[in-house]
């Protein structure tokens, strides 16, 4: 029997909404990195994870990426995904 396809929505504190799907993957959290560059521009990286622990694990790697890429600073955010109608 095929797994049920569902849509998952993340709503960030700044109001940004990201919808993922349709998917049958067991994602529970969405993470986003906003990197501030020395030229005044920003880069955004995002992904989804199967647990809060997995999502928070990205933060450690982000510190290293910031040093390698000489970001002035970065914001790292994690929110829980909610199932929504497609």
PDB file of C-alpha atoms in Angstrom:
ATOM      1  CA  UNK A   1       0.000   0.000   0.000  1.00  0.00           C
ATOM      2  CA  UNK A   2       1.362   3.424  -0.956  1.00  0.00           C
ATOM      3  CA  UNK A   3       2.055   5.967   1.739  1.00  0.00           C
ATOM      4  CA  UNK A   4      -0.323   8.905   1.954  1.00  0.00           C
ATOM      5  CA  UNK A   5       0.980  12.035   0.254  1.00  0.00           C
ATOM      6  CA  UNK A   6       0.686  15.211   2.303  1.00  0.00           C
ATOM      7  CA  UNK A   7       1.660  18.859   2.208  1.00  0.00           C
ATOM      8  CA  UNK A   8       3.780  20.361   4.984  1.00  0.00           C
ATOM      9  CA  UNK A   9       3.913  24.061   5.768  1.00  0.00           C
ATOM     10  CA  UNK A  10       6.466  26.058   7.725  1.00  0.00           C
ATOM     11  CA  UNK A  11       5.657  29.572   8.923  1.00  0.00           C
ATOM     12  CA  UNK A  12       8.730  31.540   9.918  1.00  0.00           C
ATOM     13  CA  UNK A  13       8.712  34.264  12.614  1.00  0.00           C
ATOM     14  CA  UNK A  14       9.065  36.970   9.931  1.00  0.00           C
ATOM     15  CA  UNK A  15       5.897  35.732   8.178  1.00  0.00           C
ATOM     16  CA  UNK A  16       7.586  33.794   5.370  1.00  0.00           C
ATOM     17  CA  UNK A  17       5.621  30.646   4.500  1.00  0.00           C
ATOM     18  CA  UNK A  18       7.191  27.612   2.806  1.00  0.00           C
ATOM     19  CA  UNK A  19       5.095  24.653   1.632  1.00  0.00           C
ATOM     20  CA  UNK A  20       6.685  21.276   0.896  1.00  0.00           C
ATOM     21  CA  UNK A  21       4.909  18.520  -0.977  1.00  0.00           C
ATOM     22  CA  UNK A  22       3.231  16.451  -1.889  1.00  0.00           C
ATOM     23  CA  UNK A  23       5.446  14.113   0.083  1.00  0.00           C
ATOM     24  CA  UNK A  24       5.211  10.928   2.083  1.00  0.00           C
ATOM     25  CA  UNK A  25       8.549  11.617   3.819  1.00  0.00           C
ATOM     26  CA  UNK A  26       8.388  11.873   7.630  1.00  0.00           C
ATOM     27  CA  UNK A  27       9.663  15.472   7.863  1.00  0.00           C
ATOM     28  CA  UNK A  28       8.839  17.315  11.102  1.00  0.00           C
ATOM     29  CA  UNK A  29      10.940  20.505  11.013  1.00  0.00           C
ATOM     30  CA  UNK A  30      12.115  23.173   8.577  1.00  0.00           C
ATOM     31  CA  UNK A  31      15.363  25.092   8.991  1.00  0.00           C
ATOM     32  CA  UNK A  32      16.564  28.283   7.334  1.00  0.00           C
ATOM     33  CA  UNK A  33      19.884  30.115   7.295  1.00  0.00           C
ATOM     34  CA  UNK A  34      20.048  33.749   6.196  1.00  0.00           C
ATOM     35  CA  UNK A  35      23.681  34.647   5.568  1.00  0.00           C
ATOM     36  CA  UNK A  36      24.708  38.317   5.485  1.00  0.00           C
ATOM     37  CA  UNK A  37      27.589  38.987   3.102  1.00  0.00           C
ATOM     38  CA  UNK A  38      30.171  41.759   3.295  1.00  0.00           C
ATOM     39  CA  UNK A  39      28.813  43.374   0.107  1.00  0.00           C
ATOM     40  CA  UNK A  40      25.414  43.960   1.744  1.00  0.00           C
ATOM     41  CA  UNK A  41      23.692  41.052  -0.004  1.00  0.00           C
ATOM     42  CA  UNK A  42      22.140  38.002   1.611  1.00  0.00           C
ATOM     43  CA  UNK A  43      22.035  34.315   0.741  1.00  0.00           C
ATOM     44  CA  UNK A  44      19.328  31.962   1.986  1.00  0.00           C
ATOM     45  CA  UNK A  45      19.780  28.232   2.573  1.00  0.00           C
ATOM     46  CA  UNK A  46      16.984  25.965   3.742  1.00  0.00           C
ATOM     47  CA  UNK A  47      16.021  22.370   4.266  1.00  0.00           C
ATOM     48  CA  UNK A  48      13.782  20.004   6.158  1.00  0.00           C
ATOM     49  CA  UNK A  49      14.567  17.343   8.718  1.00  0.00           C
ATOM     50  CA  UNK A  50      12.992  14.269  10.267  1.00  0.00           C
ATOM     51  CA  UNK A  51      13.494  15.511  13.846  1.00  0.00           C
ATOM     52  CA  UNK A  52      14.262  18.630  15.843  1.00  0.00           C
ATOM     53  CA  UNK A  53      17.631  17.132  16.797  1.00  0.00           C
ATOM     54  CA  UNK A  54      18.540  16.646  13.140  1.00  0.00           C
ATOM     55  CA  UNK A  55      17.488  20.206  12.277  1.00  0.00           C
ATOM     56  CA  UNK A  56      19.450  21.726  15.160  1.00  0.00           C
ATOM     57  CA  UNK A  57      22.490  19.708  14.096  1.00  0.00           C
ATOM     58  CA  UNK A  58      22.731  21.959  11.037  1.00  0.00           C
ATOM     59  CA  UNK A  59      23.601  24.922  13.263  1.00  0.00           C
ATOM     60  CA  UNK A  60      27.027  23.532  14.175  1.00  0.00           C
ATOM     61  CA  UNK A  61      27.906  23.097  10.511  1.00  0.00           C
ATOM     62  CA  UNK A  62      26.654  26.618   9.818  1.00  0.00           C
ATOM     63  CA  UNK A  63      29.291  28.147  12.078  1.00  0.00           C
ATOM     64  CA  UNK A  64      32.021  26.485  10.056  1.00  0.00           C
ATOM     65  CA  UNK A  65      30.403  27.559   6.773  1.00  0.00           C
ATOM     66  CA  UNK A  66      30.252  31.148   8.026  1.00  0.00           C
ATOM     67  CA  UNK A  67      33.997  31.133   8.713  1.00  0.00           C
ATOM     68  CA  UNK A  68      34.862  29.525   5.363  1.00  0.00           C
ATOM     69  CA  UNK A  69      32.687  31.912   3.369  1.00  0.00           C
ATOM     70  CA  UNK A  70      33.481  35.021   5.459  1.00  0.00           C
ATOM     71  CA  UNK A  71      29.851  35.827   6.250  1.00  0.00           C
ATOM     72  CA  UNK A  72      29.506  38.913   8.421  1.00  0.00           C
ATOM     73  CA  UNK A  73      26.773  37.149  10.383  1.00  0.00           C
ATOM     74  CA  UNK A  74      23.925  34.696   9.932  1.00  0.00           C
ATOM     75  CA  UNK A  75      20.494  33.911  11.333  1.00  0.00           C
ATOM     76  CA  UNK A  76      19.593  30.266  11.920  1.00  0.00           C
ATOM     77  CA  UNK A  77      15.941  29.387  12.489  1.00  0.00           C
ATOM     78  CA  UNK A  78      14.016  26.146  12.972  1.00  0.00           C
ATOM     79  CA  UNK A  79      10.237  25.766  12.990  1.00  0.00           C
ATOM     80  CA  UNK A  80       7.923  22.793  13.245  1.00  0.00           C
ATOM     81  CA  UNK A  81       6.133  21.730  10.056  1.00  0.00           C
ATOM     82  CA  UNK A  82       2.344  21.463  10.067  1.00  0.00           C
ATOM     83  CA  UNK A  83       0.290  19.305   7.753  1.00  0.00           C
ATOM     84  CA  UNK A  84      -1.935  21.320   5.416  1.00  0.00           C
ATOM     85  CA  UNK A  85      -4.389  20.641   2.619  1.00  0.00           C
ATOM     86  CA  UNK A  86      -2.940  20.679  -0.878  1.00  0.00           C
TER      87      UNK A  86
END
